[in-house]
Short mmCIF file of C-alpha atoms in Angstrom, two decimals:
data_model
loop_
_atom_site.label_atom_id
_atom_site.label_comp_id
_atom_site.label_asym_id
_atom_site.label_seq_id
_atom_site.Cartn_x
_atom_site.Cartn_y
_atom_site.Cartn_z
CA UNK S 1 16.64 11.41 5.23
CA UNK S 2 13.81 11.73 2.69
CA UNK S 3 10.44 10.75 4.13
CA UNK S 4 8.70 7.74 2.60
CA UNK S 5 5.67 7.83 4.88
CA UNK S 6 2.41 8.14 3.00
CA UNK S 7 -1.32 8.24 3.66
CA UNK S 8 -3.45 6.18 1.31
CA UNK S 9 -7.21 5.58 1.59
CA UNK S 10 -7.09 6.68 5.21
CA UNK S 11 -4.23 4.34 6.16
CA UNK S 12 -1.00 5.78 7.55
CA UNK S 13 1.92 3.81 6.09
CA UNK S 14 5.60 4.08 6.99
CA UNK S 15 6.45 3.68 3.31
CA UNK S 16 4.54 2.83 0.12
CA UNK S 17 5.54 -0.84 -0.39
CA UNK S 18 3.36 -3.81 0.58
CA UNK S 19 2.63 -7.29 -0.77
CA UNK S 20 -0.05 -8.09 -3.34
CA UNK S 21 -2.99 -10.26 -2.40
CA UNK S 22 -2.28 -13.95 -2.87
CA UNK S 23 1.43 -13.68 -2.08
CA UNK S 24 2.41 -14.80 1.44
CA UNK S 25 -1.05 -13.83 2.67
CA UNK S 26 -2.57 -17.17 3.59
CA UNK S 27 -1.19 -17.93 7.06
CA UNK S 28 0.02 -16.12 10.19
CA UNK S 29 3.52 -17.46 9.53
CA UNK S 30 3.55 -16.07 5.99
CA UNK S 31 2.30 -12.67 7.15
CA UNK S 32 4.98 -12.66 9.83
CA UNK S 33 7.59 -13.16 7.11
CA UNK S 34 6.22 -10.12 5.29
CA UNK S 35 6.26 -8.05 8.49
CA UNK S 36 9.90 -9.03 9.15
CA UNK S 37 10.75 -8.14 5.54
CA UNK S 38 9.46 -4.63 6.17
CA UNK S 39 6.13 -4.51 4.32
CA UNK S 40 4.23 -1.37 5.30
CA UNK S 41 0.91 -3.25 5.32
CA UNK S 42 -0.06 -6.92 5.19
CA UNK S 43 -2.51 -7.94 2.46
CA UNK S 44 -4.24 -11.30 2.87
CA UNK S 45 -5.19 -13.68 0.11
CA UNK S 46 -8.76 -13.36 -1.16
CA UNK S 47 -11.36 -14.92 1.12
CA UNK S 48 -14.76 -16.20 0.04
CA UNK S 49 -17.74 -16.98 2.26
CA UNK S 50 -17.51 -20.76 1.76
CA UNK S 51 -14.23 -22.69 1.70
CA UNK S 52 -12.79 -23.26 -1.79
CA UNK S 53 -10.40 -26.05 -2.76
CA UNK S 54 -9.11 -24.24 -5.83
CA UNK S 55 -8.14 -25.66 -9.19
CA UNK S 56 -6.24 -28.81 -10.06
CA UNK S 57 -2.49 -28.59 -10.60
CA UNK S 58 -0.50 -27.19 -12.20
CA UNK S 59 -1.68 -23.86 -10.80
CA UNK S 60 1.40 -21.74 -11.56
CA UNK S 61 3.89 -21.77 -14.43
CA UNK S 62 6.89 -19.44 -14.82
CA UNK S 63 7.17 -17.68 -18.18
CA UNK S 64 10.10 -15.67 -19.61
CA UNK S 65 8.64 -12.32 -18.51
CA UNK S 66 6.28 -13.21 -15.69
CA UNK S 67 4.18 -15.82 -13.98
CA UNK S 68 1.00 -17.52 -15.19
CA UNK S 69 -1.29 -18.77 -12.43
CA UNK S 70 -4.78 -20.05 -11.79
CA UNK S 71 -5.07 -20.95 -8.10
CA UNK S 72 -8.86 -20.75 -8.07
CA UNK S 73 -9.25 -18.57 -4.96
CA UNK S 74 -8.48 -21.51 -2.68
CA UNK S 75 -9.16 -20.47 0.92
CA UNK S 76 -10.74 -21.77 4.14
CA UNK S 77 -13.74 -19.42 4.03
CA UNK S 78 -15.16 -17.10 6.68
CA UNK S 79 -13.84 -18.99 9.69
CA UNK S 80 -10.32 -18.99 8.33
CA UNK S 81 -10.59 -15.25 7.67
CA UNK S 82 -11.36 -14.46 11.29
CA UNK S 83 -8.52 -16.57 12.62
CA UNK S 84 -5.92 -15.21 10.23
CA UNK S 85 -6.75 -11.55 10.87
CA UNK S 86 -6.82 -11.97 14.62
CA UNK S 87 -3.43 -13.67 14.52
CA UNK S 88 -1.96 -11.01 12.23
CA UNK S 89 -3.06 -8.04 14.33
CA UNK S 90 -0.14 -8.54 16.69
CA UNK S 91 2.46 -7.97 13.97
CA UNK S 92 2.27 -4.17 14.24
CA UNK S 93 1.18 -3.55 10.64
CA UNK S 94 -2.18 -2.58 9.13
CA UNK S 95 -3.93 -5.73 7.88
CA UNK S 96 -5.78 -5.34 4.58
CA UNK S 97 -8.20 -8.20 3.99
CA UNK S 98 -8.94 -9.16 0.40
CA UNK S 99 -12.45 -10.52 -0.14
CA UNK S 100 -14.16 -12.10 -3.17
CA UNK S 101 -17.92 -12.55 -3.37
CA UNK S 102 -20.48 -13.25 -6.06
CA UNK S 103 -23.15 -10.76 -4.91
CA UNK S 104 -23.16 -7.37 -3.15
CA UNK S 105 -24.65 -9.01 -0.06
CA UNK S 106 -21.90 -11.63 0.04
CA UNK S 107 -19.20 -8.96 -0.25
CA UNK S 108 -20.84 -6.99 2.59
CA UNK S 109 -20.98 -10.08 4.81
CA UNK S 110 -17.31 -10.83 4.23
CA UNK S 111 -16.33 -7.21 4.84
CA UNK S 112 -18.24 -7.12 8.12
CA UNK S 113 -16.45 -10.27 9.28
CA UNK S 114 -13.08 -8.78 8.33
CA UNK S 115 -13.82 -5.55 10.20
CA UNK S 116 -15.00 -7.45 13.27
CA UNK S 117 -11.78 -9.50 13.25
CA UNK S 118 -9.68 -6.33 13.25
CA UNK S 119 -8.92 -5.54 9.61
CA UNK S 120 -7.59 -2.03 8.98
CA UNK S 121 -9.17 -2.02 5.50
CA UNK S 122 -10.86 -4.34 3.02
CA UNK S 123 -9.80 -4.87 -0.58
CA UNK S 124 -12.63 -5.94 -2.88
CA UNK S 125 -11.40 -8.43 -5.47
CA UNK S 126 -13.34 -7.27 -8.53
CA UNK S 127 -10.74 -8.43 -11.00
CA UNK S 128 -9.69 -12.08 -10.63
CA UNK S 129 -9.35 -13.21 -14.27
CA UNK S 130 -10.15 -16.90 -13.80
CA UNK S 131 -12.82 -17.33 -11.07
CA UNK S 132 -16.17 -17.99 -12.70
CA UNK S 133 -18.96 -15.74 -11.43
CA UNK S 134 -16.55 -13.63 -9.41
CA UNK S 135 -13.75 -11.14 -9.94
CA UNK S 136 -13.32 -9.84 -13.46
CA UNK S 137 -16.83 -10.89 -14.51
CA UNK S 138 -18.19 -8.47 -11.90
CA UNK S 139 -15.60 -5.76 -12.47
CA UNK S 140 -16.36 -5.54 -16.18
CA UNK S 141 -19.68 -3.82 -15.47
CA UNK S 142 -19.32 -0.36 -13.88
CA UNK S 143 -22.88 -0.52 -12.49
CA UNK S 144 -22.15 -3.81 -10.72
CA UNK S 145 -18.93 -2.36 -9.33
CA UNK S 146 -20.91 0.53 -7.89
CA UNK S 147 -23.51 -1.77 -6.33
CA UNK S 148 -20.90 -3.95 -4.63
CA UNK S 149 -18.86 -1.03 -3.31
CA UNK S 150 -21.99 0.70 -2.01
CA UNK S 151 -23.12 -2.47 -0.21
CA UNK S 152 -19.72 -2.79 1.50
CA UNK S 153 -19.13 0.91 2.22
CA UNK S 154 -22.55 1.20 3.85
CA UNK S 155 -21.80 -1.83 6.05
CA UNK S 156 -18.29 -1.19 7.40
CA UNK S 157 -16.43 1.81 8.78
CA UNK S 158 -12.93 0.74 7.75
CA UNK S 159 -11.61 2.02 4.39
CA UNK S 160 -12.81 0.16 1.30
CA UNK S 161 -10.38 -0.40 -1.58
CA UNK S 162 -11.73 -1.63 -4.93
CA UNK S 163 -9.27 -3.77 -6.88
CA UNK S 164 -10.01 -3.40 -10.56
CA UNK S 165 -8.50 -5.22 -13.52
CA UNK S 166 -7.93 -4.31 -17.12
CA UNK S 167 -11.42 -3.79 -18.59
CA UNK S 168 -12.70 -1.69 -21.47
CA UNK S 169 -14.46 0.80 -19.18
CA UNK S 170 -11.86 0.97 -16.44
CA UNK S 171 -11.99 4.73 -15.91
CA UNK S 172 -15.80 4.57 -15.69
CA UNK S 173 -15.71 1.60 -13.30
CA UNK S 174 -13.20 3.48 -11.15
CA UNK S 175 -15.54 6.47 -11.01
CA UNK S 176 -18.47 4.26 -9.99
CA UNK S 177 -16.41 2.67 -7.22
CA UNK S 178 -15.30 6.05 -5.86
CA UNK S 179 -18.79 7.49 -6.10
CA UNK S 180 -20.18 4.52 -4.18
CA UNK S 181 -17.82 5.00 -1.25
CA UNK S 182 -14.45 3.43 -2.09
CA UNK S 183 -11.65 5.32 -0.34
CA UNK S 184 -9.15 4.15 -2.91
CA UNK S 185 -8.44 1.82 -5.83
CA UNK S 186 -5.97 -1.01 -6.40
CA UNK S 187 -4.86 -1.15 -10.05
CA UNK S 188 -4.43 -3.67 -11.67
CA UNK S 189 -4.87 -7.41 -11.33
CA UNK S 190 -3.34 -10.11 -13.52
CA UNK S 191 -4.33 -10.33 -17.20
CA UNK S 192 -6.22 -13.29 -18.67
CA UNK S 193 -3.65 -15.44 -20.43
CA UNK S 194 -2.78 -18.96 -21.52
CA UNK S 195 0.27 -21.05 -22.30
CA UNK S 196 0.25 -24.30 -24.32
CA UNK S 197 2.67 -27.22 -24.05
CA UNK S 198 3.65 -27.79 -27.68
CA UNK S 199 4.49 -31.47 -27.07
CA UNK S 200 1.54 -32.43 -24.89
CA UNK S 201 -0.51 -30.18 -27.20
CA UNK S 202 -2.66 -28.86 -24.39
CA UNK S 203 -2.78 -25.86 -22.03
CA UNK S 204 -0.22 -26.10 -19.24
CA UNK S 205 -2.52 -24.92 -16.42
CA UNK S 206 -5.05 -27.20 -14.81
CA UNK S 207 -7.68 -24.53 -15.38
CA UNK S 208 -6.37 -23.87 -18.92
CA UNK S 209 -6.78 -20.07 -18.56
CA UNK S 210 -5.00 -18.12 -15.84
CA UNK S 211 -3.69 -14.71 -14.90
CA UNK S 212 -0.40 -13.28 -16.16
CA UNK S 213 1.63 -11.23 -13.67
CA UNK S 214 5.13 -9.81 -13.48
CA UNK S 215 7.25 -7.58 -15.74
CA UNK S 216 5.18 -8.36 -18.85
CA UNK S 217 2.17 -6.45 -17.50
CA UNK S 218 4.00 -3.52 -15.91
CA UNK S 219 3.57 -1.03 -18.78
CA UNK S 220 -0.14 -1.89 -18.82
CA UNK S 221 -0.40 -1.17 -15.09
CA UNK S 222 1.41 2.15 -15.51
CA UNK S 223 -1.01 3.19 -18.23
CA UNK S 224 -4.05 2.16 -16.17
CA UNK S 225 -2.88 4.07 -13.09
CA UNK S 226 -2.02 7.12 -15.20
CA UNK S 227 -5.40 7.27 -16.93
CA UNK S 228 -7.47 6.70 -13.78
CA UNK S 229 -5.47 9.26 -11.80
CA UNK S 230 -5.73 11.79 -14.61
CA UNK S 231 -9.52 11.46 -14.58
CA UNK S 232 -10.24 11.07 -10.86
CA UNK S 233 -7.16 12.23 -8.90
CA UNK S 234 -7.94 9.56 -6.31
CA UNK S 235 -5.88 7.42 -3.94
CA UNK S 236 -4.43 4.50 -5.90
CA UNK S 237 -2.35 1.48 -4.94
CA UNK S 238 -0.43 0.45 -8.06
CA UNK S 239 0.33 -3.20 -8.72
CA UNK S 240 1.73 -5.06 -11.70
CA UNK S 241 5.35 -5.90 -12.40
CA UNK S 242 6.93 -4.04 -9.48
CA UNK S 243 10.41 -5.57 -9.45
CA UNK S 244 12.60 -2.77 -8.09
CA UNK S 245 12.58 0.90 -7.05
CA UNK S 246 12.38 2.08 -10.66
CA UNK S 247 9.20 0.16 -11.50
CA UNK S 248 7.71 1.26 -8.17
CA UNK S 249 8.62 4.87 -8.93
CA UNK S 250 6.95 4.66 -12.36
CA UNK S 251 3.62 3.76 -10.76
CA UNK S 252 4.01 6.51 -8.16
CA UNK S 253 4.79 9.11 -10.83
CA UNK S 254 1.71 7.89 -12.72
CA UNK S 255 -0.44 8.58 -9.67
CA UNK S 256 -0.12 5.71 -7.18
CA UNK S 257 0.36 6.56 -3.51
CA UNK S 258 1.50 3.03 -2.67
CA UNK S 259 2.51 -0.11 -4.56
CA UNK S 260 2.06 -3.83 -4.13
CA UNK S 261 4.66 -6.46 -4.98
CA UNK S 262 3.63 -9.94 -6.09
CA UNK S 263 5.63 -11.91 -8.62
CA UNK S 264 8.99 -10.49 -7.48
CA UNK S 265 8.34 -11.89 -3.99
CA UNK S 266 7.60 -15.30 -5.52
CA UNK S 267 10.66 -15.33 -7.75
CA UNK S 268 13.20 -13.54 -5.54
CA UNK S 269 11.90 -13.70 -1.99
CA UNK S 270 10.30 -11.23 0.38
CA UNK S 271 13.62 -9.41 0.92
CA UNK S 272 12.85 -7.58 -2.34
CA UNK S 273 10.52 -5.34 -0.32
CA UNK S 274 13.42 -3.87 1.64
CA UNK S 275 15.45 -3.46 -1.53
CA UNK S 276 12.66 -1.45 -3.15
CA UNK S 277 12.27 0.74 -0.07
CA UNK S 278 15.99 1.50 0.09
CA UNK S 279 16.02 2.18 -3.64
CA UNK S 280 13.16 4.66 -3.31
CA UNK S 281 15.05 6.48 -0.56
CA UNK S 282 18.02 6.88 -2.87
CA UNK S 283 15.79 8.00 -5.72
CA UNK S 284 14.17 10.73 -3.61
CA UNK S 285 17.60 12.02 -2.64
CA UNK S 286 18.77 11.89 -6.27
CA UNK S 287 15.85 13.96 -7.61
CA UNK S 288 15.81 16.32 -4.62
CA UNK S 289 12.40 15.35 -3.25
CA UNK S 290 11.86 15.72 0.48
CA UNK S 291 8.88 13.34 0.66
CA UNK S 292 7.34 10.63 -1.48
CA UNK S 293 4.14 12.69 -1.54
CA UNK S 294 5.85 15.20 -3.82
CA UNK S 295 6.23 12.57 -6.51
CA UNK S 296 2.68 11.17 -6.54
CA UNK S 297 1.28 11.94 -9.99
CA UNK S 298 4.33 14.03 -10.95
CA UNK S 299 4.26 12.62 -14.49
CA UNK S 300 1.05 14.61 -15.04
CA UNK S 301 2.87 17.86 -14.28
CA UNK S 302 5.78 17.44 -16.67
#
């Protein structure tokens, strides 16, 4: 049987498929569902230092080729982070805690709390497209990315993953993150987008602007992973429109060592994780690969 086990950013994974932050990552029960579905790691929703209520509804709207959402980073804050991670540790999977701060110090504080609670790694949300003063606003500036990653990497011992979105200087920002101590990158986040109700004549989301995910952004994610891997040859977790084994394989061939699934879990259920894993097994056998490692970045060699 072809081997799907992979090592990414210092984490040993039984296969390359996990959930994306914000999808079934907000409660012990939800993380247990992911573990039962076979996710190789459990990624929490993004936690901030103070509790956040999030935006007014509607916060998510299905579109023909994806999902538009603006949740607003709703979460219970630091205390909720500790409780969730401690509860999830018993599920037998590495727990990756997503954190979102507004300053390097705040990111470092959140990362320290996650590590103390038992996180296997932290994922720095430097790419949320609709949280004012956080996320994409920070990730747009490579220097700021470097400062935040350095603050976190010098504070914790667990692997640090920087989640970057689609910005003009993505390859440069990726280099700054890696140079500052990130063990790997997560590419990409949702894209800033909007939908308007033509009868109400106003934006459909409560926050007006949200993030577009799903199949519509997949080619963008493939391009981002390909270009960053070509320049840096680093450990990458690819995310964006992973719907089946084929879309997962595209990101792996572009340079990703693992993938995250988001919208497909929302629209089809967490069982899609197992379907993707089985599909990747068949694909490896079809192309004559003995391990998934052989295919990482293979598109750069052909």
